[in-house]
């Protein structure tokens, strides 16, 4: 489907080398990737393979040192300035002096929404991540998983068409994770958002994605891109079907190949 | 022995009482009276000596019995404090004549009070009111004993008034000089200190923001600010007097110079204190400089800013008082201290010191309370 729809993210020969005190670290090299509108793309790969770095380049939090990238047909900087995406960080990054509710309201205050609109979006997204009743709590009064859910609510309340999520469910237990996976899928299906999703879990990647990008480290690069044949509507028990397991096996093979290359 | 539970303080206090009793005379007049039984010499503790030693002994002995801690504490409290009060009261009129038993009895009373505080601080009352009361009583006993020992030693040993007046004399001086002290406080604290503190801290804050906003100012201003902070107050104060006259504005100017830099440095450090991820988050919202400053960087800087406000609260007081040594109208705490020293009115100097200490503590306490309210979220305040 990436063929027909306009590209939301398009990278070619993308590379990024960090200059560190111990010499240059090549975090990304030769990444070619096109993500179409409405796609759900997962990035999977071992720790340190540059998943976060790639997401940060798309978000204009890091400047590439080689190649070209465009977001919504603009430079990443212009896309950021036009508030093209919402970003969920690997850690919750909530402000401890604000209640959960005010944390979710933070981006809404910055883009200047009316109080009524703010309240409406807060209520909706807090329900979505099952945090109703915790609006007046401070982040440090909540468990790590609840904090992460609040940070997801904050990104969802921002309501951009592109959602960049860096291991958003890493800190959650299996049941909550399943629930949020379902919620995220149905949100994606309803709103036709484009989602870039970093994960370490093969089942999660296969369950959620229309495409799975397998990466490997040193230098960080894309080793395989797997198109999912699953339909858009996916009940949780699809994970037991042979079709699902076949895709999961391909992803696992891709990850193994990346690892053996390293040895 | 199940019903006995002696503390080392009580045992030592009993020993001290017995030694005091064995040594005999508590003061020189008493020794003289003992030497000449025929003469009628008035001496301290004519009728209270036995009572004092008995009180201490009984309290110490009772405390060795296994009792409820609260009961034991009350017994010790009553015994130690009545004995101390009798000791201090009795020496009146005979200052400087105390002999060893006087000090031994004082030490015994102090040991019992120590044991009493130890017992009280081991109490874990359930009720909130009792907790608060305990939190107040323990430091109060502590403070009271500083005064008791000060009073008893200066009187008993007859320490010259010029060196160290007893606290009762300082207290009396404060009570008799309230109008003078009041006008000094008004002049020094409400004018020089408060105005200088507010202007200096505010200026440091604003300059820190400017330096943060405009990079070339950061490179230019911070070194100059650093230099200003290194200016010796002794040199600056007379110059400020020449520039701004004898009245409070010159003292406020000294305070401004002293408080400016701590606020500047702390605010600059505080503005850099917010985390990378939080700043990246604001970037993803395309948040401009000012929204980021107001919603992220200033709240994160608050612990630093309050640190500066607390440092400045003491600096301002010192600055204003010292600056008054270099010329003032005939009012002000620093002026009073410098002139009364010259007149050997040491009790007045101590009275001003006491007032300054009280004002400084209140000032600091108020700032610390506001800090707790503002930075309630900080791990050091929320306790986690
Ligand atoms: N700011 C930086 N400066 C220097 N090196 C960096 C920086 N950020 C990342 N790197 C390096 O780039 C490489 C890729 O890091 P990245 O954070 O993108 O990995 P990741 O795939 O997200 O790993 P994980 O799954 O553990 O989150 C790593 O080797 C890392 O050490
Ligand atoms: Mg990462």
XYZ file of C-alpha atoms and ligand atoms in Angstrom:
679
model
C 0.000 0.000 0.000
C 3.005 2.281 0.323
C 3.116 2.331 -3.449
C -0.134 4.240 -3.979
C -0.300 6.581 -0.969
C 1.898 9.696 -0.677
C 5.038 9.157 1.380
C 4.896 10.431 4.953
C 8.515 9.552 5.619
C 11.008 9.067 2.855
C 14.670 8.391 3.562
C 17.411 7.575 1.112
C 21.013 6.660 1.872
C 20.371 8.079 5.327
C 23.373 7.948 7.669
C 24.239 9.387 11.061
C 27.636 9.279 12.727
C 28.011 10.524 16.313
C 31.344 12.122 17.076
C 32.150 10.858 20.550
C 35.265 11.117 22.661
C 36.110 7.506 21.779
C 35.901 8.278 18.100
C 32.987 8.232 15.657
C 30.003 5.933 16.276
C 28.041 5.063 13.182
C 24.488 4.830 14.509
C 22.801 4.679 11.095
C 24.164 3.868 7.681
C 22.553 3.652 4.271
C 18.972 3.545 5.435
C 16.476 3.543 2.574
C 12.884 3.638 3.714
C 9.578 4.964 2.511
C 6.568 5.015 4.793
C 3.205 5.726 3.205
C 0.222 7.419 4.733
C -1.766 5.159 7.042
C 0.976 2.571 7.451
C 1.862 0.979 10.755
C 5.600 0.340 10.643
C 7.454 -1.457 13.428
C 11.202 -1.244 13.926
C 12.767 -4.250 15.568
C 16.373 -5.124 16.260
C 18.912 -5.697 19.003
C 19.805 -3.004 21.491
C 22.006 -0.279 20.058
C 21.060 -0.872 16.405
C 19.832 2.687 15.957
C 16.055 2.364 16.277
C 15.795 5.339 18.617
C 18.250 7.292 16.500
C 16.182 6.721 13.347
C 13.024 7.869 15.115
C 14.843 10.942 16.400
C 16.064 11.805 12.901
C 12.484 11.636 11.621
C 11.474 13.877 14.541
C 14.250 16.418 13.850
C 15.772 15.757 17.269
C 18.944 14.569 15.524
C 20.445 15.788 12.239
C 21.561 13.140 9.734
C 25.163 13.350 8.576
C 24.549 11.637 5.238
C 21.714 11.069 2.807
C 18.336 12.755 2.645
C 15.077 12.520 4.526
C 11.725 14.191 4.126
C 8.641 14.120 6.342
C 5.293 14.954 4.744
C 7.285 16.248 1.785
C 9.088 18.777 3.997
C 12.381 18.765 5.825
C 12.054 17.196 9.280
C 12.551 20.647 10.783
C 9.629 22.136 8.866
C 7.538 19.111 9.755
C 8.365 19.571 13.428
C 7.556 23.283 13.234
C 4.188 22.430 11.710
C 3.562 19.929 14.521
C 3.335 16.998 12.158
C 3.957 14.254 14.705
C 3.505 13.129 18.277
C 6.418 11.396 19.995
C 6.338 8.851 22.822
C 9.771 8.574 24.426
C 11.375 5.425 25.779
C 10.805 6.860 29.320
C 7.662 8.667 30.425
C 9.242 12.157 30.769
C 6.320 13.545 32.752
C 6.798 16.832 34.598
C 6.717 16.090 38.353
C 5.216 19.489 39.222
C 2.138 18.839 37.094
C -0.688 16.446 37.813
C -1.286 13.682 35.258
C -4.123 15.727 33.842
C -1.952 18.835 33.477
C 0.817 16.739 31.917
C -1.581 15.528 29.260
C -2.713 19.126 28.806
C 0.875 20.355 28.268
C 0.990 20.057 24.453
C -2.568 21.343 24.242
C -1.609 24.486 26.175
C 1.338 25.013 23.870
C -0.714 24.772 20.709
C -3.243 27.077 22.365
C -6.436 25.031 22.567
C -9.427 26.349 24.492
C -9.988 25.047 28.022
C -13.110 23.183 26.932
C -11.320 21.464 24.059
C -8.443 20.597 26.404
C -10.783 19.050 28.975
C -12.529 17.063 26.259
C -9.311 15.611 24.836
C -7.899 14.868 28.290
C -11.002 12.920 29.238
C -10.991 10.975 25.974
C -7.328 9.981 26.021
C -7.271 9.205 29.736
C -10.112 6.757 29.143
C -8.261 5.279 26.198
C -5.228 4.379 28.319
C -7.359 3.332 31.333
C -6.168 6.098 33.624
C -9.545 7.638 34.481
C -9.591 8.487 38.183
C -5.895 9.323 38.314
C -6.202 12.786 36.765
C -5.302 14.652 39.952
C -2.364 12.443 40.947
C 1.234 13.489 40.479
C 3.481 11.315 38.283
C 5.591 10.172 41.238
C 2.474 8.823 42.927
C 1.932 6.394 40.018
C 3.630 3.139 39.030
C 6.103 3.140 36.139
C 3.590 1.508 33.814
C 0.922 4.055 34.684
C 3.395 6.858 34.039
C 4.154 5.406 30.618
C 0.429 5.196 29.863
C 0.079 8.837 30.851
C 2.837 9.742 28.422
C 0.998 7.824 25.689
C -2.173 9.728 26.564
C -0.193 12.947 26.229
C 0.992 11.995 22.734
C -2.493 10.874 21.680
C -4.060 14.086 22.973
C -1.690 16.017 20.719
C -3.514 14.261 17.843
C -0.947 14.564 15.048
C -1.265 12.436 11.913
C 2.120 10.818 12.448
C 2.840 8.996 15.709
C 6.429 8.095 16.611
C 6.543 5.614 19.483
C 9.801 4.423 21.039
C 9.120 1.187 22.945
C 5.981 2.682 24.477
C 4.808 -0.572 26.066
C 8.181 -1.853 27.266
C 7.413 -1.152 30.926
C 3.923 -2.682 30.979
C 2.624 -6.063 32.052
C 1.328 -8.512 29.466
C -2.390 -7.895 30.045
C -2.168 -4.113 29.918
C 0.097 -4.456 26.923
C -2.476 -6.570 25.078
C -5.170 -4.091 25.937
C -3.148 -1.118 24.744
C -2.105 -2.968 21.583
C -5.782 -3.496 20.778
C -6.603 0.119 21.599
C -3.737 1.364 19.465
C -4.777 -0.813 16.519
C -8.373 0.336 16.658
C -7.262 3.963 16.978
C -5.020 3.507 13.961
C -7.817 1.824 12.016
C -10.321 4.566 12.863
C -8.101 7.582 12.304
C -5.805 6.442 9.521
C -2.780 7.789 11.403
C 0.684 6.777 10.312
C 2.540 5.059 13.129
C 6.249 4.297 13.548
C 6.655 1.893 16.438
C 9.879 0.641 18.023
C 9.661 -2.647 19.889
C 11.735 -5.590 21.083
C 8.830 -8.009 20.941
C 8.328 -10.033 17.765
C 4.640 -10.902 18.490
C 3.880 -7.269 19.218
C 5.540 -6.152 15.980
C 3.697 -8.755 13.909
C 0.365 -8.153 15.615
C 0.448 -4.393 15.073
C 2.287 -3.754 11.846
C 1.614 -3.513 8.170
C 5.372 -3.616 7.702
C 8.192 -4.705 9.955
C 11.623 -3.152 9.559
C 14.385 -5.401 10.905
C 17.572 -3.592 11.882
C 21.014 -4.714 12.975
C 23.842 -2.920 14.735
C 27.377 -1.678 14.040
C 26.710 0.117 11.840
C 22.964 0.470 12.404
C 21.212 -0.461 9.188
C 18.028 -1.972 7.782
C 18.567 -5.665 7.002
C 15.061 -6.729 6.063
C 11.618 -5.273 5.494
C 8.736 -7.690 5.905
C 5.279 -6.899 4.537
C 2.475 -8.248 6.659
C -0.262 -10.185 4.923
C -2.652 -9.867 7.855
C -5.849 -7.899 7.331
C -6.353 -4.533 9.022
C -8.916 -5.946 11.458
C -7.018 -8.135 13.902
C -8.559 -9.779 16.940
C -6.043 -10.721 19.651
C -6.378 -14.447 18.900
C -5.001 -13.884 15.406
C -1.713 -14.493 17.148
C -2.358 -18.225 17.148
C -3.039 -18.487 13.402
C -0.461 -20.153 11.093
C -0.314 -16.981 8.966
C 0.737 -14.938 11.998
C 3.290 -17.512 13.098
C 4.771 -17.633 9.602
C 5.389 -13.869 9.622
C 6.835 -14.088 13.127
C 9.224 -16.801 11.945
C 10.400 -14.586 9.077
C 11.060 -11.729 11.479
C 13.001 -14.058 13.768
C 15.094 -15.288 10.830
C 15.776 -11.683 9.851
C 16.945 -10.872 13.382
C 19.180 -13.983 13.480
C 20.755 -13.062 10.164
C 21.587 -9.622 11.554
C 23.176 -11.170 14.626
C 25.297 -13.752 12.793
C 26.579 -10.982 10.528
C 27.912 -9.318 13.624
C 29.885 -12.314 14.916
C 16.569 -6.383 89.110
C 13.582 -6.603 86.710
C 12.119 -3.436 88.130
C 15.419 -1.524 87.832
C 16.490 0.141 84.608
C 19.257 2.625 85.414
C 20.509 4.992 82.696
C 24.143 6.084 82.789
C 23.026 9.696 83.053
C 21.022 8.972 86.206
C 23.859 6.956 87.781
C 26.381 9.675 87.013
C 23.980 12.332 88.351
C 23.620 10.410 91.630
C 27.398 10.168 91.936
C 27.793 13.899 91.238
C 25.192 14.738 93.909
C 26.955 12.560 96.458
C 30.338 14.150 95.657
C 28.757 17.612 95.866
C 27.289 16.735 99.262
C 30.618 15.365 100.480
C 32.525 18.452 99.365
C 30.243 20.595 101.494
C 30.068 24.332 100.865
C 28.413 25.373 97.620
C 29.879 28.879 97.742
C 32.633 30.890 99.413
C 30.280 32.669 101.912
C 28.994 29.271 102.993
C 32.544 28.067 103.520
C 33.216 31.177 105.593
C 30.067 30.593 107.640
C 31.067 26.988 108.266
C 34.506 28.110 109.369
C 33.036 30.609 111.855
C 29.841 29.102 113.232
C 29.521 31.979 115.721
C 29.305 34.764 113.134
C 26.031 35.302 111.254
C 27.126 35.311 107.663
C 24.429 35.280 104.972
C 25.224 32.754 102.285
C 23.420 31.332 99.273
C 21.296 28.193 99.619
C 20.892 28.646 103.367
C 17.643 26.725 103.229
C 17.571 25.330 99.681
C 20.825 23.387 99.495
C 19.294 20.219 100.873
C 16.239 20.656 98.722
C 18.288 20.991 95.523
C 20.408 17.930 96.164
C 17.406 15.951 97.375
C 15.395 16.866 94.272
C 18.175 15.741 91.996
C 18.780 12.551 93.939
C 15.107 11.621 94.087
C 14.536 12.334 90.392
C 17.616 10.316 89.456
C 16.652 7.420 91.739
C 13.043 7.357 90.541
C 14.256 7.300 86.956
C 16.226 4.113 87.577
C 12.987 2.294 88.380
C 11.306 0.683 85.387
C 8.496 3.132 84.618
C 6.516 4.234 81.591
C 8.887 6.479 79.579
C 6.452 9.391 79.755
C 6.227 9.189 83.586
C 9.993 8.897 83.885
C 10.420 11.856 81.512
C 8.052 14.036 83.519
C 9.783 13.161 86.818
C 13.185 13.998 85.347
C 11.864 17.165 83.730
C 10.400 18.474 86.977
C 13.395 17.481 89.115
C 16.063 18.848 86.773
C 14.353 22.137 86.047
C 13.279 23.012 89.590
C 16.795 22.222 90.790
C 18.326 24.368 88.038
C 15.941 27.198 88.812
C 16.769 27.061 92.546
C 20.488 26.979 91.719
C 20.319 30.068 89.514
C 17.968 31.925 91.832
C 20.091 31.221 94.912
C 23.340 32.521 93.431
C 21.728 35.950 92.855
C 23.587 38.532 94.921
C 26.550 36.213 95.396
C 27.848 36.145 91.807
C 31.304 34.736 91.374
C 31.399 32.885 94.694
C 30.375 29.445 93.496
C 32.500 26.455 94.498
C 32.776 22.997 92.934
C 29.512 21.548 94.413
C 27.526 24.277 92.640
C 28.861 23.159 89.269
C 28.489 19.486 90.183
C 24.825 20.036 91.002
C 24.399 21.943 87.746
C 26.023 19.083 85.827
C 23.740 16.577 87.576
C 20.654 18.584 86.616
C 21.908 18.825 83.057
C 22.459 15.063 82.877
C 18.911 14.438 84.072
C 17.554 16.857 81.452
C 19.617 15.024 78.835
C 18.100 11.729 79.898
C 14.676 13.370 79.783
C 15.196 14.550 76.173
C 16.475 11.097 75.261
C 13.310 9.524 76.674
C 11.023 12.006 74.981
C 12.644 11.542 71.573
C 12.212 7.771 71.902
C 8.456 8.230 72.334
C 6.349 7.356 69.302
C 2.954 8.879 70.042
C 0.078 7.951 67.762
C -1.864 11.204 67.950
C -0.812 13.996 65.601
C -1.183 16.659 68.260
C 1.196 14.794 70.566
C 3.696 14.435 67.729
C 3.675 18.167 67.081
C 3.974 18.915 70.788
C 6.935 16.562 71.057
C 8.584 18.145 68.016
C 8.365 21.495 69.791
C 9.212 20.351 73.328
C 12.469 18.600 72.481
C 14.225 21.563 70.805
C 12.720 23.844 73.473
C 14.385 21.848 76.290
C 17.581 21.845 74.263
C 17.518 25.615 73.819
C 16.504 26.179 77.423
C 19.555 24.271 78.634
C 21.899 26.370 76.546
C 20.460 29.393 78.356
C 20.435 27.683 81.785
C 24.090 26.659 81.553
C 25.077 30.053 80.165
C 23.213 31.811 82.980
C 24.447 29.520 85.751
C 28.080 29.541 84.636
C 28.354 33.293 84.012
C 26.774 33.994 87.404
C 28.380 31.233 89.384
C 31.877 31.836 88.064
C 31.342 35.605 88.015
C 32.397 36.012 84.381
C 32.897 39.762 83.758
C 29.864 41.414 82.231
C 31.989 42.816 79.388
C 33.067 39.359 78.319
C 29.739 37.610 78.479
C 26.617 38.951 80.167
C 24.150 36.343 81.465
C 21.115 35.796 79.238
C 18.800 37.204 81.916
C 20.611 40.547 81.638
C 20.326 40.452 77.858
C 16.648 39.593 78.175
C 16.098 42.462 80.575
C 17.934 44.791 78.216
C 15.739 43.669 75.320
C 12.593 44.189 77.384
C 13.719 47.681 78.438
C 14.852 48.797 74.996
C 11.954 47.665 72.841
C 11.401 51.098 71.210
C 15.086 51.429 70.290
C 15.316 47.861 69.037
C 12.089 48.380 67.126
C 13.364 51.435 65.292
C 16.667 49.683 64.578
C 14.817 46.709 63.098
C 12.666 49.016 61.028
C 15.700 50.868 59.700
C 17.955 47.891 59.054
C 15.661 44.983 58.301
C 12.503 46.445 56.858
C 14.337 49.013 54.766
C 17.901 48.017 53.919
C 17.633 44.217 54.120
C 14.218 43.614 52.594
C 14.490 46.171 49.805
C 18.070 45.197 48.994
C 17.180 41.503 49.086
C 14.186 41.868 46.809
C 15.938 44.142 44.320
C 19.195 42.168 44.358
C 17.580 38.745 43.990
C 15.193 39.977 41.331
C 18.010 41.631 39.380
C 20.098 38.459 39.563
C 17.137 36.475 38.277
C 16.406 38.843 35.385
C 20.054 39.018 34.349
C 20.238 35.216 34.428
C 17.275 35.035 32.041
C 18.862 37.685 29.800
C 22.159 35.817 29.803
C 20.282 32.660 28.899
C 18.385 34.347 26.076
C 21.252 36.335 24.587
C 24.421 34.259 24.213
C 26.835 37.180 23.991
C 25.529 38.478 27.317
C 26.213 35.093 28.848
C 29.845 35.315 27.858
C 30.122 38.963 28.902
C 27.950 39.146 32.009
C 28.849 36.036 33.924
C 32.529 36.953 34.388
C 31.553 40.480 35.421
C 28.979 39.122 37.835
C 31.691 36.886 39.198
C 33.942 39.885 39.727
C 31.204 41.876 41.464
C 30.684 39.018 43.888
C 34.367 39.065 44.754
C 34.254 42.750 45.754
C 35.030 43.012 49.472
C 32.034 44.391 51.353
C 34.372 46.381 53.615
C 35.573 48.316 50.583
C 32.233 48.642 48.863
C 30.234 49.887 51.848
C 32.007 53.272 52.289
C 31.774 53.907 48.551
C 28.064 53.178 48.580
C 27.709 55.607 51.500
C 29.398 58.280 49.398
C 27.199 57.537 46.414
C 23.840 57.068 48.084
C 24.155 58.991 51.351
C 24.035 57.956 54.997
C 20.500 56.628 55.083
C 19.273 53.146 54.214
C 19.651 53.342 50.397
C 23.425 52.933 50.663
C 22.934 49.819 52.853
C 20.343 48.457 50.436
C 22.903 49.000 47.656
C 25.447 46.884 49.543
C 22.815 44.188 50.032
C 21.938 44.316 46.324
C 25.578 43.755 45.409
C 25.840 40.861 47.843
C 22.632 39.091 46.845
C 22.859 39.630 43.101
C 25.498 37.077 42.290
C 24.232 34.011 44.210
C 20.891 34.442 42.479
C 22.540 34.904 39.071
C 24.715 31.802 39.363
C 21.977 29.610 40.829
C 19.403 30.636 38.261
C 21.830 30.019 35.406
C 22.575 26.576 36.853
C 18.874 25.926 37.437
C 17.942 26.820 33.871
C 20.316 24.082 32.719
C 18.814 21.565 35.155
C 15.885 20.297 33.112
C 16.437 16.895 31.510
C 17.334 16.271 27.872
C 14.257 14.203 27.270
C 11.971 16.877 28.685
C 13.560 19.495 26.451
C 13.281 17.199 23.433
C 9.620 16.743 24.313
C 9.089 20.506 24.184
C 10.916 20.568 20.844
C 8.539 17.997 19.407
C 5.700 20.383 20.259
C 7.576 23.138 18.407
C 7.376 25.061 21.658
C 9.062 28.462 21.489
C 11.657 29.868 23.893
C 9.209 31.486 26.298
C 6.677 28.637 26.638
C 9.583 26.245 27.217
C 11.020 28.611 29.791
C 7.741 29.037 31.651
C 6.442 25.490 31.496
C 9.639 23.485 31.813
C 12.855 25.292 32.608
C 11.704 27.678 35.336
C 9.789 25.050 37.310
C 12.816 22.762 37.050
C 15.027 25.651 38.209
C 12.950 26.386 41.322
C 15.059 24.287 43.745
C 18.125 26.250 42.613
C 16.360 29.598 42.839
C 15.190 28.865 46.361
C 18.667 27.803 47.279
C 19.828 31.280 46.264
C 16.948 32.903 48.152
C 17.968 31.059 51.326
C 21.659 31.924 50.948
C 20.681 35.527 50.258
C 18.463 35.779 53.333
C 21.507 35.438 55.594
C 23.874 37.362 53.323
C 21.492 40.319 53.209
C 21.370 40.584 56.993
C 25.144 40.433 57.346
C 25.631 42.953 54.538
C 23.197 45.511 55.926
C 24.555 45.315 59.492
C 28.200 45.528 58.461
C 27.482 48.341 55.996
C 26.075 50.447 58.845
C 29.512 50.486 60.455
C 30.557 52.926 57.742
C 28.230 55.774 58.500
C 24.505 55.894 59.129
C 21.946 58.167 60.691
C 21.729 57.491 64.449
C 19.565 54.418 64.070
C 20.069 50.892 62.786
C 21.308 47.579 64.155
C 24.857 47.904 62.858
C 25.073 51.484 64.090
C 23.822 50.441 67.539
C 26.292 47.585 67.778
C 29.272 49.762 66.812
C 28.400 52.602 69.192
C 27.340 50.462 72.177
C 30.557 48.474 71.950
C 32.372 51.760 72.279
C 30.333 52.597 75.373
C 30.907 49.161 76.899
C 27.152 48.493 76.867
C 27.753 44.896 75.976
C 24.259 43.801 76.963
C 22.846 46.108 74.279
C 25.201 44.561 71.715
C 23.985 41.125 72.724
C 20.399 42.323 72.568
C 20.945 43.434 68.952
C 22.652 40.128 68.188
C 19.693 38.238 69.635
C 17.233 40.310 67.627
C 19.304 39.839 64.462
C 19.462 36.083 65.050
C 15.726 35.931 65.597
C 14.982 38.053 62.524
C 17.401 36.003 60.431
C 15.817 32.724 61.544
C 12.311 33.976 60.840
C 13.403 35.285 57.438
C 15.072 31.991 56.549
C 12.136 30.013 57.909
C 9.627 31.918 55.813
C 11.703 31.388 52.659
C 12.066 27.691 53.492
C 8.308 27.341 54.016
C 7.558 28.966 50.665
C 10.150 26.667 49.113
C 8.392 23.596 50.473
C 5.131 24.797 48.981
C 6.630 25.586 45.564
C 8.968 22.613 45.138
C 6.635 20.058 46.725
C 7.351 17.769 43.781
C 11.113 17.610 44.317
C 12.404 14.297 45.711
C 14.098 16.121 48.614
C 10.746 17.594 49.701
C 8.284 14.835 48.872
C 10.624 12.375 50.580
C 11.087 9.645 47.998
N 23.815 11.189 21.582
C 24.624 10.165 21.260
N 25.962 10.338 21.242
C 26.782 9.320 20.904
N 26.369 8.096 20.566
C 25.041 7.849 20.558
C 24.108 8.865 20.917
N 22.869 8.347 20.838
C 23.035 7.072 20.460
N 24.329 6.757 20.284
C 24.860 5.468 19.832
O 24.192 5.114 18.672
C 23.885 3.722 18.652
C 22.401 3.533 18.449
O 21.706 3.986 19.604
P 20.123 3.923 19.724
O 19.747 4.626 20.974
O 19.509 4.444 18.472
O 19.867 2.374 19.859
P 18.479 1.595 20.030
O 18.324 0.717 18.856
O 17.374 2.541 20.307
O 18.757 0.692 21.300
P 17.727 0.240 22.467
O 16.917 -0.862 21.955
O 18.627 -0.199 23.566
O 16.922 1.459 22.836
C 24.391 3.170 19.957
O 25.614 2.543 19.702
C 24.601 4.373 20.823
O 25.695 4.162 21.672
Mg 16.155 2.995 21.955
